[in-house]
Amino acid sequence: MKEHSIEIAVIPGDGIGKEVVPAAIQVLDQVNAQFGININWTWFDWGCERFHACGSMMPEDGLEQLARFDAIFLGAVGFPGVPDHVSLWGLLIPIRRRFEQYANVRPIRLLKGIRSPLRDRKPKDIDFIVVRENNEGEYSEIGGRLYTGTDREMCMQEAVFTRQGVDRILRYAFELAGTRKRRHVTSATKSNGIKITMPYWDERFADIAARYPGISTDQYHIDILAAHFVLHPDWFDVVVGSNLFGDILSDLGPAVAGTIGIAPSANINPDRTSPSMFEPVHGSAPDIAGKGMANPIGQIWSGAMMLEFLGHADAHDRIMHAIEAALADTQVLTPDMGGRGNTLSLAGQILEHCRRAE
Ligand code: GGG
């Protein structure tokens, strides 16, 4: 009987996405073969080049095409020549929304072998997860412009916080904290300045927290929270924030852990009613695209998260061990980590460590 295959949609997208995705898939294929995981990759050339050729980032029925897959493996979106809001709202955001990938899970760890810009910080000091609300909040389509081109020109955009949307992301954060040693959730707020939606967020946070008595909590306004990420990264375990706050914190977090180049993310549909999507936190990095020097770890780690989500925790662990082992070899580190290696040499070293682990 033919073994069941896992169907993955691959969208390398733009810029360095086209470099790190194939490098990551080489590693994943190696590990899949070791664990008998049968993955069938289907590639989609959607992105800014397609936009220039056809006028849209993906075909009209793109979301319908993706719906049949078990997961989506995405590289990066955006390139000069297409306005960023056009590329993002033409591909990444519709996928997150249509498939109710409401939990954007972004682990932050100082890996052994990477130097943090924070003096004296060690791997044990930086190990937390940002849980970003991924379907509503400040990323809204409600608003518009009036009197364009006149001196009365105006624009406005409404943030949207629904009871269902806020409660489900908070519950997700508390459930996740319940699986971790420290069992602590921090809420990112700004209820002093943003006087309607953020007090509501705080109210829902207090209400949901009361249902998880075994989990400790705190909350900070986003401005001082950003400072604490730098000064006290060891305070954090699970940090939950709105779409915008979570996005900003999940760039800052990896930066204090050495480089955004290693940061992975999972856009999760927790009910598993539609495919979830796995992508590095970093974008398409046009400044280094085409030079072969992008750090492939964010993409590889995202692939490991995908395998874990699909039920293969052992494959995830093997990749993570291989990443950490590869980081011991300073020859292959990419420039963002202070080395002279490149995408292929680093991915190759990770592949080699996966091979040796068999
Ligand atoms: N790796 C996907 C990507 O290109 N992310 C860049 C980005 O700016 N994303 C915006 C967002 O996550 O809201």
PDB file of N, CA and C in Angstrom, residues 217-304:
ATOM      1  N   THR A 217       1.075  35.924  36.062  1.00  0.00           N
ATOM      2  CA  THR A 217       0.927  36.921  34.988  1.00  0.00           C
ATOM      3  C   THR A 217       1.558  38.253  35.375  1.00  0.00           C
ATOM      4  N   ASP A 218       1.839  39.037  34.366  1.00  0.00           N
ATOM      5  CA  ASP A 218       2.081  40.461  34.566  1.00  0.00           C
ATOM      6  C   ASP A 218       1.732  41.167  33.264  1.00  0.00           C
ATOM      7  N   GLN A 219       1.720  42.471  33.293  1.00  0.00           N
ATOM      8  CA  GLN A 219       1.460  43.224  32.060  1.00  0.00           C
ATOM      9  C   GLN A 219       2.237  44.521  32.088  1.00  0.00           C
ATOM     10  N   TYR A 220       2.642  44.939  30.895  1.00  0.00           N
ATOM     11  CA  TYR A 220       3.424  46.178  30.774  1.00  0.00           C
ATOM     12  C   TYR A 220       2.921  46.958  29.571  1.00  0.00           C
ATOM     13  N   HIS A 221       3.001  48.266  29.673  1.00  0.00           N
ATOM     14  CA  HIS A 221       2.777  49.078  28.483  1.00  0.00           C
ATOM     15  C   HIS A 221       3.910  48.786  27.506  1.00  0.00           C
ATOM     16  N   ILE A 222       3.566  48.851  26.237  1.00  0.00           N
ATOM     17  CA  ILE A 222       4.484  48.392  25.202  1.00  0.00           C
ATOM     18  C   ILE A 222       5.829  49.127  25.231  1.00  0.00           C
ATOM     19  N   ASP A 223       5.806  50.385  25.640  1.00  0.00           N
ATOM     20  CA  ASP A 223       7.061  51.155  25.623  1.00  0.00           C
ATOM     21  C   ASP A 223       8.052  50.633  26.660  1.00  0.00           C
ATOM     22  N   ILE A 224       7.575  50.434  27.880  1.00  0.00           N
ATOM     23  CA  ILE A 224       8.505  49.932  28.898  1.00  0.00           C
ATOM     24  C   ILE A 224       8.776  48.438  28.673  1.00  0.00           C
ATOM     25  N   LEU A 225       7.806  47.750  28.077  1.00  0.00           N
ATOM     26  CA  LEU A 225       8.037  46.328  27.775  1.00  0.00           C
ATOM     27  C   LEU A 225       9.205  46.183  26.797  1.00  0.00           C
ATOM     28  N   ALA A 226       9.255  47.075  25.813  1.00  0.00           N
ATOM     29  CA  ALA A 226      10.380  47.038  24.865  1.00  0.00           C
ATOM     30  C   ALA A 226      11.705  47.239  25.617  1.00  0.00           C
ATOM     31  N   ALA A 227      11.697  48.154  26.583  1.00  0.00           N
ATOM     32  CA  ALA A 227      12.921  48.383  27.363  1.00  0.00           C
ATOM     33  C   ALA A 227      13.275  47.131  28.174  1.00  0.00           C
ATOM     34  N   HIS A 228      12.258  46.491  28.757  1.00  0.00           N
ATOM     35  CA  HIS A 228      12.531  45.284  29.559  1.00  0.00           C
ATOM     36  C   HIS A 228      13.044  44.125  28.697  1.00  0.00           C
ATOM     37  N   PHE A 229      12.624  44.072  27.440  1.00  0.00           N
ATOM     38  CA  PHE A 229      13.158  43.021  26.554  1.00  0.00           C
ATOM     39  C   PHE A 229      14.688  43.135  26.483  1.00  0.00           C
ATOM     40  N   VAL A 230      15.158  44.373  26.491  1.00  0.00           N
ATOM     41  CA  VAL A 230      16.606  44.601  26.385  1.00  0.00           C
ATOM     42  C   VAL A 230      17.280  44.429  27.748  1.00  0.00           C
ATOM     43  N   LEU A 231      16.648  44.985  28.774  1.00  0.00           N
ATOM     44  CA  LEU A 231      17.312  45.006  30.086  1.00  0.00           C
ATOM     45  C   LEU A 231      17.113  43.724  30.886  1.00  0.00           C
ATOM     46  N   HIS A 232      15.953  43.087  30.703  1.00  0.00           N
ATOM     47  CA  HIS A 232      15.628  41.900  31.515  1.00  0.00           C
ATOM     48  C   HIS A 232      14.983  40.798  30.678  1.00  0.00           C
ATOM     49  N   PRO A 233      15.637  40.332  29.628  1.00  0.00           N
ATOM     50  CA  PRO A 233      14.977  39.316  28.786  1.00  0.00           C
ATOM     51  C   PRO A 233      14.672  38.033  29.574  1.00  0.00           C
ATOM     52  N   ASP A 234      15.361  37.847  30.683  1.00  0.00           N
ATOM     53  CA  ASP A 234      15.138  36.655  31.513  1.00  0.00           C
ATOM     54  C   ASP A 234      13.814  36.702  32.273  1.00  0.00           C
ATOM     55  N   TRP A 235      13.106  37.790  32.264  1.00  0.00           N
ATOM     56  CA  TRP A 235      11.821  37.886  32.953  1.00  0.00           C
ATOM     57  C   TRP A 235      10.712  37.142  32.195  1.00  0.00           C
ATOM     58  N   PHE A 236      10.932  36.863  30.910  1.00  0.00           N
ATOM     59  CA  PHE A 236       9.792  36.486  30.077  1.00  0.00           C
ATOM     60  C   PHE A 236       9.711  34.996  29.763  1.00  0.00           C
ATOM     61  N   ASP A 237       8.455  34.550  29.622  1.00  0.00           N
ATOM     62  CA  ASP A 237       8.198  33.142  29.285  1.00  0.00           C
ATOM     63  C   ASP A 237       7.278  33.101  28.060  1.00  0.00           C
ATOM     64  N   VAL A 238       6.009  33.483  28.236  1.00  0.00           N
ATOM     65  CA  VAL A 238       5.110  33.656  27.088  1.00  0.00           C
ATOM     66  C   VAL A 238       4.645  35.113  27.118  1.00  0.00           C
ATOM     67  N   VAL A 239       4.810  35.802  26.011  1.00  0.00           N
ATOM     68  CA  VAL A 239       4.400  37.212  25.927  1.00  0.00           C
ATOM     69  C   VAL A 239       3.299  37.294  24.883  1.00  0.00           C
ATOM     70  N   VAL A 240       2.128  37.790  25.273  1.00  0.00           N
ATOM     71  CA  VAL A 240       1.018  37.846  24.317  1.00  0.00           C
ATOM     72  C   VAL A 240       0.720  39.303  23.968  1.00  0.00           C
ATOM     73  N   GLY A 241       0.519  39.533  22.675  1.00  0.00           N
ATOM     74  CA  GLY A 241       0.276  40.904  22.232  1.00  0.00           C
ATOM     75  C   GLY A 241      -0.635  40.951  21.022  1.00  0.00           C
ATOM     76  N   SER A 242      -1.152  42.131  20.772  1.00  0.00           N
ATOM     77  CA  SER A 242      -1.994  42.362  19.594  1.00  0.00           C
ATOM     78  C   SER A 242      -1.143  42.209  18.330  1.00  0.00           C
ATOM     79  N   ASN A 243      -1.810  42.289  17.198  1.00  0.00           N
ATOM     80  CA  ASN A 243      -1.153  42.068  15.908  1.00  0.00           C
ATOM     81  C   ASN A 243       0.077  42.965  15.735  1.00  0.00           C
ATOM     82  N   LEU A 244      -0.071  44.246  15.997  1.00  0.00           N
ATOM     83  CA  LEU A 244       1.051  45.182  15.799  1.00  0.00           C
ATOM     84  C   LEU A 244       2.101  45.044  16.896  1.00  0.00           C
ATOM     85  N   PHE A 245       1.658  44.994  18.144  1.00  0.00           N
ATOM     86  CA  PHE A 245       2.621  44.889  19.247  1.00  0.00           C
ATOM     87  C   PHE A 245       3.408  43.577  19.132  1.00  0.00           C
ATOM     88  N   GLY A 246       2.680  42.499  18.814  1.00  0.00           N
ATOM     89  CA  GLY A 246       3.352  41.200  18.681  1.00  0.00           C
ATOM     90  C   GLY A 246       4.360  41.214  17.551  1.00  0.00           C
ATOM     91  N   ASP A 247       4.043  41.921  16.479  1.00  0.00           N
ATOM     92  CA  ASP A 247       4.954  41.998  15.334  1.00  0.00           C
ATOM     93  C   ASP A 247       6.247  42.714  15.733  1.00  0.00           C
ATOM     94  N   ILE A 248       6.088  43.821  16.416  1.00  0.00           N
ATOM     95  CA  ILE A 248       7.273  44.605  16.802  1.00  0.00           C
ATOM     96  C   ILE A 248       8.117  43.831  17.820  1.00  0.00           C
ATOM     97  N   LEU A 249       7.460  43.259  18.821  1.00  0.00           N
ATOM     98  CA  LEU A 249       8.208  42.528  19.857  1.00  0.00           C
ATOM     99  C   LEU A 249       8.931  41.318  19.291  1.00  0.00           C
ATOM    100  N   SER A 250       8.347  40.740  18.238  1.00  0.00           N
ATOM    101  CA  SER A 250       8.990  39.530  17.722  1.00  0.00           C
ATOM    102  C   SER A 250      10.097  39.841  16.725  1.00  0.00           C
ATOM    103  N   ASP A 251      10.362  41.110  16.446  1.00  0.00           N
ATOM    104  CA  ASP A 251      11.621  41.507  15.793  1.00  0.00           C
ATOM    105  C   ASP A 251      12.643  41.904  16.862  1.00  0.00           C
ATOM    106  N   LEU A 252      12.142  42.589  17.875  1.00  0.00           N
ATOM    107  CA  LEU A 252      13.051  43.025  18.950  1.00  0.00           C
ATOM    108  C   LEU A 252      13.633  41.820  19.688  1.00  0.00           C
ATOM    109  N   GLY A 253      12.785  40.845  19.974  1.00  0.00           N
ATOM    110  CA  GLY A 253      13.225  39.653  20.720  1.00  0.00           C
ATOM    111  C   GLY A 253      14.411  38.969  20.052  1.00  0.00           C
ATOM    112  N   PRO A 254      14.284  38.555  18.785  1.00  0.00           N
ATOM    113  CA  PRO A 254      15.425  37.922  18.118  1.00  0.00           C
ATOM    114  C   PRO A 254      16.639  38.834  18.018  1.00  0.00           C
ATOM    115  N   ALA A 255      16.396  40.139  17.936  1.00  0.00           N
ATOM    116  CA  ALA A 255      17.557  41.047  17.876  1.00  0.00           C
ATOM    117  C   ALA A 255      18.360  40.950  19.169  1.00  0.00           C
ATOM    118  N   VAL A 256      17.677  40.870  20.316  1.00  0.00           N
ATOM    119  CA  VAL A 256      18.443  40.730  21.558  1.00  0.00           C
ATOM    120  C   VAL A 256      19.036  39.329  21.677  1.00  0.00           C
ATOM    121  N   ALA A 257      18.459  38.391  20.925  1.00  0.00           N
ATOM    122  CA  ALA A 257      19.028  37.028  20.915  1.00  0.00           C
ATOM    123  C   ALA A 257      20.066  36.880  19.799  1.00  0.00           C
ATOM    124  N   GLY A 258      20.518  37.971  19.243  1.00  0.00           N
ATOM    125  CA  GLY A 258      21.662  37.909  18.328  1.00  0.00           C
ATOM    126  C   GLY A 258      21.375  38.301  16.903  1.00  0.00           C
ATOM    127  N   THR A 259      20.284  37.795  16.323  1.00  0.00           N
ATOM    128  CA  THR A 259      19.976  38.123  14.925  1.00  0.00           C
ATOM    129  C   THR A 259      18.559  37.712  14.577  1.00  0.00           C
ATOM    130  N   ILE A 260      17.912  38.567  13.817  1.00  0.00           N
ATOM    131  CA  ILE A 260      16.553  38.219  13.370  1.00  0.00           C
ATOM    132  C   ILE A 260      16.608  37.096  12.323  1.00  0.00           C
ATOM    133  N   GLY A 261      17.810  36.855  11.799  1.00  0.00           N
ATOM    134  CA  GLY A 261      17.969  35.821  10.767  1.00  0.00           C
ATOM    135  C   GLY A 261      17.635  34.415  11.237  1.00  0.00           C
ATOM    136  N   ILE A 262      17.615  34.209  12.545  1.00  0.00           N
ATOM    137  CA  ILE A 262      17.324  32.843  13.028  1.00  0.00           C
ATOM    138  C   ILE A 262      15.874  32.677  13.463  1.00  0.00           C
ATOM    139  N   ALA A 263      15.106  33.773  13.457  1.00  0.00           N
ATOM    140  CA  ALA A 263      13.794  33.728  14.121  1.00  0.00           C
ATOM    141  C   ALA A 263      12.727  33.012  13.285  1.00  0.00           C
ATOM    142  N   PRO A 264      12.085  31.999  13.863  1.00  0.00           N
ATOM    143  CA  PRO A 264      11.054  31.269  13.136  1.00  0.00           C
ATOM    144  C   PRO A 264       9.658  31.743  13.543  1.00  0.00           C
ATOM    145  N   SER A 265       8.674  31.389  12.758  1.00  0.00           N
ATOM    146  CA  SER A 265       7.306  31.622  13.223  1.00  0.00           C
ATOM    147  C   SER A 265       6.343  30.619  12.623  1.00  0.00           C
ATOM    148  N   ALA A 266       5.274  30.410  13.388  1.00  0.00           N
ATOM    149  CA  ALA A 266       4.198  29.514  12.955  1.00  0.00           C
ATOM    150  C   ALA A 266       2.899  30.284  13.013  1.00  0.00           C
ATOM    151  N   ASN A 267       2.195  30.341  11.890  1.00  0.00           N
ATOM    152  CA  ASN A 267       0.861  30.938  11.858  1.00  0.00           C
ATOM    153  C   ASN A 267      -0.118  29.779  12.021  1.00  0.00           C
ATOM    154  N   ILE A 268      -0.634  29.643  13.233  1.00  0.00           N
ATOM    155  CA  ILE A 268      -1.353  28.414  13.559  1.00  0.00           C
ATOM    156  C   ILE A 268      -2.867  28.602  13.502  1.00  0.00           C
ATOM    157  N   ASN A 269      -3.518  27.637  12.855  1.00  0.00           N
ATOM    158  CA  ASN A 269      -4.964  27.474  12.994  1.00  0.00           C
ATOM    159  C   ASN A 269      -5.142  26.376  14.043  1.00  0.00           C
ATOM    160  N   PRO A 270      -5.378  26.762  15.302  1.00  0.00           N
ATOM    161  CA  PRO A 270      -5.375  25.770  16.377  1.00  0.00           C
ATOM    162  C   PRO A 270      -6.464  24.713  16.225  1.00  0.00           C
ATOM    163  N   ASP A 271      -7.536  25.051  15.536  1.00  0.00           N
ATOM    164  CA  ASP A 271      -8.621  24.070  15.368  1.00  0.00           C
ATOM    165  C   ASP A 271      -8.329  23.088  14.235  1.00  0.00           C
ATOM    166  N   ARG A 272      -7.282  23.343  13.495  1.00  0.00           N
ATOM    167  CA  ARG A 272      -6.848  22.493  12.377  1.00  0.00           C
ATOM    168  C   ARG A 272      -7.949  22.323  11.328  1.00  0.00           C
ATOM    169  N   THR A 273      -8.762  23.354  11.154  1.00  0.00           N
ATOM    170  CA  THR A 273      -9.802  23.313  10.132  1.00  0.00           C
ATOM    171  C   THR A 273      -9.267  23.759   8.773  1.00  0.00           C
ATOM    172  N   SER A 274      -8.081  24.342   8.760  1.00  0.00           N
ATOM    173  CA  SER A 274      -7.436  24.809   7.522  1.00  0.00           C
ATOM    174  C   SER A 274      -5.935  24.688   7.714  1.00  0.00           C
ATOM    175  N   PRO A 275      -5.179  24.793   6.617  1.00  0.00           N
ATOM    176  CA  PRO A 275      -3.728  24.679   6.782  1.00  0.00           C
ATOM    177  C   PRO A 275      -3.132  25.798   7.638  1.00  0.00           C
ATOM    178  N   SER A 276      -2.124  25.452   8.416  1.00  0.00           N
ATOM    179  CA  SER A 276      -1.323  26.452   9.111  1.00  0.00           C
ATOM    180  C   SER A 276      -0.133  26.806   8.224  1.00  0.00           C
ATOM    181  N   MET A 277       0.521  27.916   8.539  1.00  0.00           N
ATOM    182  CA  MET A 277       1.609  28.383   7.659  1.00  0.00           C
ATOM    183  C   MET A 277       2.861  28.669   8.496  1.00  0.00           C
ATOM    184  N   PHE A 278       4.006  28.312   7.945  1.00  0.00           N
ATOM    185  CA  PHE A 278       5.268  28.421   8.671  1.00  0.00           C
ATOM    186  C   PHE A 278       6.226  29.289   7.857  1.00  0.00           C
ATOM    187  N   GLU A 279       6.762  30.308   8.488  1.00  0.00           N
ATOM    188  CA  GLU A 279       7.599  31.296   7.774  1.00  0.00           C
ATOM    189  C   GLU A 279       8.584  31.903   8.759  1.00  0.00           C
ATOM    190  N   PRO A 280       9.753  32.292   8.312  1.00  0.00           N
ATOM    191  CA  PRO A 280      10.640  33.021   9.217  1.00  0.00           C
ATOM    192  C   PRO A 280      10.057  34.385   9.534  1.00  0.00           C
ATOM    193  N   VAL A 281      10.492  34.954  10.652  1.00  0.00           N
ATOM    194  CA  VAL A 281      10.013  36.286  11.023  1.00  0.00           C
ATOM    195  C   VAL A 281      10.558  37.338  10.054  1.00  0.00           C
ATOM    196  N   HIS A 282      11.767  37.114   9.556  1.00  0.00           N
ATOM    197  CA  HIS A 282      12.375  38.138   8.701  1.00  0.00           C
ATOM    198  C   HIS A 282      11.636  38.290   7.374  1.00  0.00           C
ATOM    199  N   GLY A 283      11.872  39.401   6.740  1.00  0.00           N
ATOM    200  CA  GLY A 283      11.263  39.666   5.437  1.00  0.00           C
ATOM    201  C   GLY A 283      12.197  39.285   4.299  1.00  0.00           C
ATOM    202  N   SER A 284      12.002  39.940   3.152  1.00  0.00           N
ATOM    203  CA  SER A 284      12.686  39.524   1.924  1.00  0.00           C
ATOM    204  C   SER A 284      14.099  40.119   1.800  1.00  0.00           C
ATOM    205  N   ALA A 285      14.442  41.054   2.681  1.00  0.00           N
ATOM    206  CA  ALA A 285      15.792  41.644   2.753  1.00  0.00           C
ATOM    207  C   ALA A 285      16.379  41.975   1.377  1.00  0.00           C
ATOM    208  N   PRO A 286      15.759  42.887   0.625  1.00  0.00           N
ATOM    209  CA  PRO A 286      16.243  43.195  -0.728  1.00  0.00           C
ATOM    210  C   PRO A 286      17.710  43.613  -0.760  1.00  0.00           C
ATOM    211  N   ASP A 287      18.213  44.178   0.344  1.00  0.00           N
ATOM    212  CA  ASP A 287      19.609  44.642   0.353  1.00  0.00           C
ATOM    213  C   ASP A 287      20.617  43.508   0.206  1.00  0.00           C
ATOM    214  N   ILE A 288      20.245  42.311   0.648  1.00  0.00           N
ATOM    215  CA  ILE A 288      21.203  41.197   0.507  1.00  0.00           C
ATOM    216  C   ILE A 288      20.695  40.109  -0.439  1.00  0.00           C
ATOM    217  N   ALA A 289      19.501  40.324  -1.015  1.00  0.00           N
ATOM    218  CA  ALA A 289      18.929  39.289  -1.901  1.00  0.00           C
ATOM    219  C   ALA A 289      19.835  39.063  -3.104  1.00  0.00           C
ATOM    220  N   GLY A 290      19.979  37.815  -3.488  1.00  0.00           N
ATOM    221  CA  GLY A 290      20.782  37.465  -4.661  1.00  0.00           C
ATOM    222  C   GLY A 290      22.252  37.285  -4.351  1.00  0.00           C
ATOM    223  N   LYS A 291      22.657  37.554  -3.129  1.00  0.00           N
ATOM    224  CA  LYS A 291      24.085  37.450  -2.779  1.00  0.00           C
ATOM    225  C   LYS A 291      24.419  36.123  -2.112  1.00  0.00           C
ATOM    226  N   GLY A 292      23.407  35.332  -1.804  1.00  0.00           N
ATOM    227  CA  GLY A 292      23.654  34.010  -1.203  1.00  0.00           C
ATOM    228  C   GLY A 292      24.165  34.084   0.215  1.00  0.00           C
ATOM    229  N   MET A 293      23.931  35.213   0.882  1.00  0.00           N
ATOM    230  CA  MET A 293      24.501  35.358   2.222  1.00  0.00           C
ATOM    231  C   MET A 293      23.445  35.386   3.322  1.00  0.00           C
ATOM    232  N   ALA A 294      22.195  35.118   2.964  1.00  0.00           N
ATOM    233  CA  ALA A 294      21.123  35.162   3.974  1.00  0.00           C
ATOM    234  C   ALA A 294      21.250  33.996   4.945  1.00  0.00           C
ATOM    235  N   ASN A 295      20.895  34.254   6.174  1.00  0.00           N
ATOM    236  CA  ASN A 295      20.911  33.217   7.206  1.00  0.00           C
ATOM    237  C   ASN A 295      19.705  32.269   6.973  1.00  0.00           C
ATOM    238  N   PRO A 296      19.965  30.981   6.774  1.00  0.00           N
ATOM    239  CA  PRO A 296      18.840  30.075   6.497  1.00  0.00           C
ATOM    240  C   PRO A 296      18.169  29.525   7.761  1.00  0.00           C
ATOM    241  N   ILE A 297      18.696  29.889   8.949  1.00  0.00           N
ATOM    242  CA  ILE A 297      18.201  29.226  10.175  1.00  0.00           C
ATOM    243  C   ILE A 297      16.733  29.559  10.467  1.00  0.00           C
ATOM    244  N   GLY A 298      16.319  30.820  10.245  1.00  0.00           N
ATOM    245  CA  GLY A 298      14.915  31.163  10.494  1.00  0.00           C
ATOM    246  C   GLY A 298      13.975  30.273   9.684  1.00  0.00           C
ATOM    247  N   GLN A 299      14.370  30.012   8.439  1.00  0.00           N
ATOM    248  CA  GLN A 299      13.535  29.175   7.563  1.00  0.00           C
ATOM    249  C   GLN A 299      13.600  27.702   7.997  1.00  0.00           C
ATOM    250  N   ILE A 300      14.792  27.258   8.356  1.00  0.00           N
ATOM    251  CA  ILE A 300      14.952  25.847   8.748  1.00  0.00           C
ATOM    252  C   ILE A 300      14.212  25.576  10.064  1.00  0.00           C
ATOM    253  N   TRP A 301      14.353  26.499  10.996  1.00  0.00           N
ATOM    254  CA  TRP A 301      13.670  26.357  12.291  1.00  0.00           C
ATOM    255  C   TRP A 301      12.142  26.389  12.078  1.00  0.00           C
ATOM    256  N   SER A 302      11.672  27.254  11.169  1.00  0.00           N
ATOM    257  CA  SER A 302      10.233  27.275  10.853  1.00  0.00           C
ATOM    258  C   SER A 302       9.791  25.919  10.308  1.00  0.00           C
ATOM    259  N   GLY A 303      10.652  25.317   9.490  1.00  0.00           N
ATOM    260  CA  GLY A 303      10.345  23.974   8.958  1.00  0.00           C
ATOM    261  C   GLY A 303      10.285  22.948  10.073  1.00  0.00           C
ATOM    262  N   ALA A 304      11.176  23.099  11.066  1.00  0.00           N
ATOM    263  CA  ALA A 304      11.142  22.180  12.210  1.00  0.00           C
ATOM    264  C   ALA A 304       9.834  22.341  12.974  1.00  0.00           C
TER     265      ALA A 304
END
